[in-house]
Short mmCIF file of C-alpha atoms in Angstrom, two decimals:
data_model
loop_
_atom_site.label_atom_id
_atom_site.label_comp_id
_atom_site.label_asym_id
_atom_site.label_seq_id
_atom_site.Cartn_x
_atom_site.Cartn_y
_atom_site.Cartn_z
CA MET R 535 -40.40 -4.06 -29.75
CA PHE R 536 -41.59 -1.55 -27.15
CA PHE R 537 -42.53 -4.12 -24.53
CA ARG R 538 -39.33 -6.07 -25.13
CA ASN R 539 -37.09 -3.05 -24.57
CA PHE R 540 -39.25 -1.55 -21.83
CA PHE R 541 -39.07 -4.67 -19.68
CA LEU R 542 -35.64 -6.01 -20.73
CA ALA R 543 -33.75 -2.82 -19.88
CA PRO R 544 -35.00 -2.53 -16.26
CA THR R 545 -34.40 -6.27 -15.81
CA LEU R 546 -30.78 -5.83 -16.93
CA LEU R 547 -30.37 -2.86 -14.58
CA VAL R 548 -31.85 -4.63 -11.54
CA ALA R 549 -29.89 -7.84 -12.22
CA SER R 550 -26.63 -5.88 -12.41
CA VAL R 551 -27.31 -4.21 -9.06
CA VAL R 552 -28.21 -7.54 -7.42
CA VAL R 553 -25.07 -9.29 -8.68
CA PHE R 554 -22.97 -6.25 -7.70
CA PHE R 555 -24.08 -6.53 -4.08
CA TRP R 556 -23.70 -10.32 -4.16
CA LEU R 557 -20.07 -9.93 -5.23
CA GLY R 558 -19.64 -7.37 -2.48
CA ARG R 559 -20.41 -9.93 0.22
CA PRO R 560 -16.69 -10.83 0.71
CA SER R 561 -16.02 -7.17 1.61
CA ILE R 562 -18.75 -7.30 4.25
CA GLU R 563 -17.34 -10.57 5.59
CA GLN R 564 -13.85 -9.08 5.59
CA THR R 565 -15.05 -6.17 7.72
CA ASP R 566 -16.46 -8.67 10.22
CA HIS R 567 -13.16 -10.59 10.26
CA ILE R 568 -11.25 -7.35 10.89
CA ASP R 569 -13.47 -6.57 13.88
CA GLN R 570 -12.91 -10.07 15.26
CA ALA R 571 -9.13 -9.78 14.78
CA ALA R 572 -9.13 -6.40 16.54
CA ARG R 573 -10.67 -8.03 19.61
CA ARG R 574 -7.69 -10.43 19.75
CA ILE R 575 -5.22 -7.56 20.08
CA GLY R 576 -4.12 -5.86 23.29
CA ILE R 577 -3.51 -2.11 23.19
CA MET R 578 -0.30 -1.06 24.93
CA THR R 579 -0.29 2.45 26.38
CA PRO R 580 2.80 4.71 26.28
CA HIS R 581 3.27 3.92 29.99
CA GLY R 582 3.74 0.22 29.26
CA THR R 583 0.38 -0.96 30.63
CA TYR R 584 -2.47 -2.50 28.67
CA ASP R 585 -5.62 -0.55 27.98
CA PRO R 586 -8.31 -1.80 30.42
CA SER R 587 -10.73 -2.32 27.53
CA THR R 588 -8.45 -4.95 25.95
CA GLY R 589 -6.18 -6.31 28.65
CA PRO R 590 -3.01 -8.29 27.81
CA LYS R 591 -3.14 -10.38 24.64
CA SER R 592 -0.68 -12.44 22.63
CA ILE R 593 -0.68 -9.70 19.96
CA THR R 594 0.11 -6.14 21.01
CA TYR R 595 -0.67 -2.81 19.36
CA PHE R 596 1.87 -0.10 20.11
CA VAL R 597 2.47 3.44 18.84
CA GLY R 598 5.89 4.97 19.35
CA LYS R 599 8.44 7.45 18.13
CA SER R 600 11.36 5.82 16.32
CA THR R 601 14.91 6.20 17.56
CA ILE R 602 18.15 4.78 16.13
CA GLN R 603 21.80 4.39 17.11
CA ARG R 604 23.32 4.70 13.64
CA PRO R 605 21.55 5.71 10.39
CA PRO R 606 21.41 3.37 7.39
CA GLN R 607 24.08 3.65 4.70
CA ASP R 608 24.65 2.20 1.25
CA PRO R 609 28.25 0.92 1.50
CA TYR R 610 28.82 0.95 -2.28
CA PHE R 611 27.66 4.49 -3.04
CA GLY R 612 28.35 5.88 0.43
CA VAL R 613 24.87 7.42 0.68
CA MET R 614 23.65 7.84 4.27
CA ALA R 615 20.32 9.25 5.44
CA ASN R 616 18.75 9.81 8.84
CA GLY R 617 15.96 7.28 9.06
CA ILE R 618 15.01 3.68 9.80
CA ALA R 619 15.62 2.14 6.39
CA LEU R 620 17.28 3.19 3.13
CA SER R 621 16.42 1.56 -0.19
CA ARG R 622 18.47 1.58 -3.37
CA GLU R 623 16.07 1.60 -6.33
CA VAL R 624 17.48 0.57 -9.71
CA ASP R 625 15.96 1.21 -13.16
CA VAL R 626 17.28 -0.20 -16.44
CA TYR R 627 16.70 1.47 -19.81
CA LYS R 628 15.05 -1.15 -21.99
CA ASP R 629 12.85 -0.87 -25.08
CA ASP R 630 12.95 2.94 -24.96
CA ALA R 631 11.67 3.11 -21.37
CA TRP R 632 13.02 2.98 -17.82
CA THR R 633 12.07 -0.34 -16.22
CA PRO R 634 12.39 -0.96 -12.44
CA MET R 635 14.75 -3.81 -11.62
CA THR R 636 13.33 -6.29 -9.13
CA GLY R 637 15.17 -8.61 -6.78
CA ASN R 638 17.64 -8.21 -4.00
CA GLY R 639 21.23 -9.21 -4.60
CA SER R 640 24.85 -8.21 -4.21
CA LEU R 641 26.85 -5.87 -6.38
CA THR R 642 28.81 -7.20 -9.32
CA SER R 643 31.38 -5.56 -11.56
CA SER R 644 28.78 -4.99 -14.28
CA SER R 645 25.50 -4.31 -12.49
CA VAL R 646 23.92 -2.91 -9.35
CA GLN R 647 20.99 -4.64 -7.68
CA PRO R 648 18.15 -3.06 -5.68
CA GLU R 649 18.79 -3.44 -1.99
CA ARG R 650 17.67 -2.21 1.43
CA PHE R 651 19.86 -1.03 4.30
CA TYR R 652 18.78 -0.61 7.90
CA ALA R 653 19.70 1.59 10.82
CA SER R 654 21.13 -0.07 13.90
CA GLY R 655 19.34 -0.07 17.24
CA VAL R 656 15.89 0.84 15.91
CA ARG R 657 13.34 1.21 18.71
CA LEU R 658 9.86 2.64 19.20
CA VAL R 659 9.56 4.84 22.26
CA GLY R 660 6.12 5.49 23.80
CA VAL R 661 4.73 8.93 22.89
CA LEU R 662 2.68 10.68 25.57
CA ASP R 663 1.14 13.54 23.62
CA LYS R 664 1.05 15.37 20.29
CA ARG R 665 3.99 17.55 21.33
CA GLY R 666 6.25 14.51 21.28
CA ALA R 667 6.86 13.93 24.98
CA THR R 668 8.08 10.36 25.45
CA THR R 669 8.27 7.77 28.23
CA ASP R 670 10.83 5.12 29.15
CA ILE R 671 8.71 2.36 27.60
CA ASN R 672 10.21 1.25 24.29
CA PHE R 673 10.43 -1.80 22.05
CA GLY R 674 12.94 -2.80 19.41
CA LEU R 675 11.99 -3.76 15.87
CA SER R 676 13.11 -7.16 14.63
CA ALA R 677 14.33 -7.68 11.04
CA PRO R 678 10.91 -8.67 9.59
CA TYR R 679 9.47 -5.32 10.70
CA LEU R 680 12.34 -3.34 9.21
CA ALA R 681 11.76 -5.17 5.93
CA LYS R 682 8.11 -4.00 5.91
CA VAL R 683 8.77 -0.31 6.58
CA PRO R 684 7.94 1.64 3.38
CA THR R 685 10.79 3.76 1.98
CA LYS R 686 8.74 6.32 0.07
CA GLN R 687 10.58 9.53 0.97
CA THR R 688 13.01 10.66 -1.73
CA VAL R 689 16.63 11.09 -0.64
CA TYR R 690 18.25 14.26 -1.98
CA ILE R 691 22.01 13.94 -2.36
CA ASN R 692 23.64 17.28 -1.64
CA LYS R 693 27.24 16.14 -1.34
CA LEU R 694 28.95 13.41 -3.31
CA PRO R 695 30.63 10.87 -1.00
CA LYS R 696 34.31 10.07 -1.55
CA THR R 697 33.41 6.48 -2.35
CA TRP R 698 31.26 7.50 -5.32
CA PRO R 699 31.78 5.13 -8.29
CA ALA R 700 33.45 6.94 -11.17
CA ASN R 701 31.09 5.60 -13.86
CA TYR R 702 28.01 7.27 -12.33
CA LYS R 703 26.90 10.85 -12.90
CA GLN R 704 24.41 12.76 -10.77
CA ALA R 705 21.38 14.51 -12.27
CA GLY R 706 18.74 15.66 -9.81
CA THR R 707 17.88 12.84 -7.43
CA TYR R 708 19.17 10.14 -9.83
CA LEU R 709 22.53 8.62 -10.65
CA TYR R 710 23.14 7.60 -14.26
CA THR R 711 25.69 5.38 -15.97
CA GLY R 712 25.09 7.05 -19.33
CA ILE R 713 23.96 10.46 -20.54
CA PRO R 714 20.86 11.43 -18.51
CA ASP R 715 19.13 13.24 -21.38
CA ALA R 716 20.01 10.61 -23.99
CA PRO R 717 19.88 7.16 -22.38
CA LYS R 718 20.84 4.06 -24.35
CA GLU R 719 19.75 0.44 -24.11
CA GLY R 720 21.19 -1.10 -20.94
CA ASP R 721 21.88 2.20 -19.14
CA VAL R 722 21.19 2.22 -15.41
CA ARG R 723 19.79 4.92 -13.16
CA ILE R 724 19.61 4.78 -9.38
CA HIS R 725 17.70 6.69 -6.74
CA PHE R 726 17.23 6.22 -3.02
CA GLY R 727 14.16 6.02 -0.81
CA LEU R 728 13.97 6.52 2.94
CA ALA R 729 11.75 5.47 5.81
CA PRO R 730 12.22 8.60 7.94
CA LEU R 731 12.32 8.91 11.69
CA GLY R 732 8.95 9.67 13.20
CA THR R 733 5.88 8.03 14.70
CA TYR R 734 5.03 4.45 13.76
CA ALA R 735 2.25 2.08 14.74
CA ALA R 736 2.82 -1.67 14.84
CA LEU R 737 1.21 -5.00 15.70
CA GLY R 738 3.43 -7.71 17.11
CA GLY R 739 4.23 -10.28 19.71
CA LEU R 740 6.43 -9.03 22.55
CA GLN R 741 9.52 -11.08 23.33
CA ASP R 742 12.70 -9.93 25.07
CA GLY R 743 11.84 -6.27 24.47
CA LEU R 744 11.33 -6.80 20.72
CA LEU R 745 8.26 -6.70 18.52
CA GLN R 746 8.29 -10.10 16.83
CA PRO R 747 6.19 -11.60 14.00
CA PHE R 748 2.96 -13.26 15.08
CA SER R 749 0.28 -15.59 13.72
CA ASP R 750 -3.43 -14.85 13.52
CA PRO R 751 -6.27 -16.75 11.76
CA PHE R 752 -7.18 -13.67 9.72
CA ILE R 753 -4.05 -11.52 9.54
CA GLY R 754 -1.79 -14.44 8.59
CA GLN R 755 1.17 -16.55 9.66
CA ASP R 756 4.44 -14.93 10.74
CA ALA R 757 2.91 -11.51 10.16
CA ALA R 758 4.82 -8.29 10.78
CA VAL R 759 2.55 -5.23 10.51
CA ILE R 760 3.90 -1.68 10.75
CA GLN R 761 2.80 1.66 9.31
CA GLY R 762 3.94 5.25 9.51
CA GLY R 763 1.88 7.58 11.70
CA ALA R 764 -0.47 6.75 14.56
CA ALA R 765 -2.59 4.30 12.55
CA THR R 766 -5.42 2.60 14.43
CA VAL R 767 -5.65 -1.13 15.12
CA VAL R 768 -8.32 -1.55 12.43
CA ALA R 769 -6.25 0.39 9.88
CA LEU R 770 -3.20 -1.80 10.55
CA ILE R 771 -5.21 -5.01 10.16
CA ALA R 772 -6.79 -3.74 6.93
CA SER R 773 -3.36 -2.79 5.54
CA SER R 774 -2.20 -6.38 5.99
CA GLN R 775 -4.86 -7.68 3.60
CA ASP R 776 -4.66 -7.85 -0.18
CA ASP R 777 -6.38 -5.20 -2.26
CA LEU R 778 -9.25 -5.94 -4.66
CA SER R 779 -8.20 -8.78 -6.94
CA THR R 780 -8.01 -8.34 -10.72
CA PRO R 781 -10.95 -10.71 -11.47
CA GLN R 782 -13.12 -8.83 -8.98
CA ALA R 783 -12.16 -5.48 -10.49
CA ILE R 784 -13.05 -6.74 -13.99
CA ALA R 785 -16.37 -8.15 -12.75
CA TYR R 786 -17.29 -4.86 -11.07
CA SER R 787 -16.39 -2.91 -14.23
CA LEU R 788 -18.53 -5.16 -16.45
CA LEU R 789 -21.46 -4.97 -14.06
CA PHE R 790 -21.23 -1.20 -13.95
CA LEU R 791 -21.19 -1.11 -17.76
CA CYS R 792 -24.26 -3.40 -17.91
CA ALA R 793 -26.09 -1.16 -15.45
CA ILE R 794 -25.32 1.94 -17.55
CA ILE R 795 -26.49 0.21 -20.75
CA GLY R 796 -29.64 -1.01 -19.04
CA PHE R 797 -30.49 2.43 -17.70
CA TYR R 798 -29.77 4.08 -21.06
CA GLN R 799 -31.95 1.60 -22.94
CA TRP R 800 -34.71 2.08 -20.41
CA VAL R 801 -34.85 5.86 -20.65
CA ARG R 802 -34.44 5.91 -24.45
CA THR R 803 -37.10 3.27 -25.15
CA PRO R 804 -40.24 4.78 -26.76
CA GLY R 805 -42.50 5.49 -23.86
CA GLY R 806 -39.55 5.74 -21.49
CA MET R 807 -38.41 8.67 -19.33
CA LEU R 808 -36.65 10.57 -22.15
CA SER R 809 -38.99 9.57 -24.94
CA ARG R 810 -41.48 12.05 -26.36
CA THR R 811 -43.76 9.25 -27.48
CA PRO R 812 -46.40 8.41 -24.84
CA TRP R 813 -46.46 4.73 -23.99
CA TYR R 814 -50.23 4.48 -24.39
CA THR R 815 -49.96 5.44 -28.09
CA LEU R 816 -47.62 2.50 -28.80
CA GLN R 817 -48.62 -0.94 -29.94
CA ALA R 818 -46.88 -4.19 -29.12
#
């Protein structure tokens, strides 16, 4: 019993660690692919010239401050906010819980669909320094880029527009069709998200003064990559890839559990690290 546990537990622990690193090989390969993709990208300076270390490439990295001509507006609710994109998020009360509605459709007499609205004349203007000084170099954002801009900032509605539908009531940052504190099956609540004005970093192909989708062996086909803030080239490429898959996450969790069990069995085995029984007094 002693020799079985004493040797089986460390074997289980070591095997778990080995398999863990074997499963981690795709992450190492992905890092290598990201580095290779980064070398295929030209870095555009705020002055409109390419960084000497990269030179001109078919894919361009550019950081700029967003400007617009007219802010986005939801024509049905009349909500307008100063930013690049405005999203209407819709939740339906179902099975005693609020459930986000997915899809993108038009309004009907009985329901409201989630939808996105965009500012007109969206452009990224080259930023010279941290104080926000800009240059004359700027690029417009095509529709695929606007569709990728995250609308995570909550829109606070301070004044009800005249076009407000009569069957909706405001409570905090939400609009409700029923009683906010006592929702019923089928009730709808709506809130709005915004992609604010500010600095954005993007990867794209340049055509007629617009950042257009591009194709890359690693990043993907017809890719449009944009992120808020002055994200680096590597960060933008990494953001375009899928996160850890569910099977991988389950495998890592099981391996971690096996490693814990193996270590516990090892230290608790008579003669082990936490045992008070010396190993030389034990018999097989």
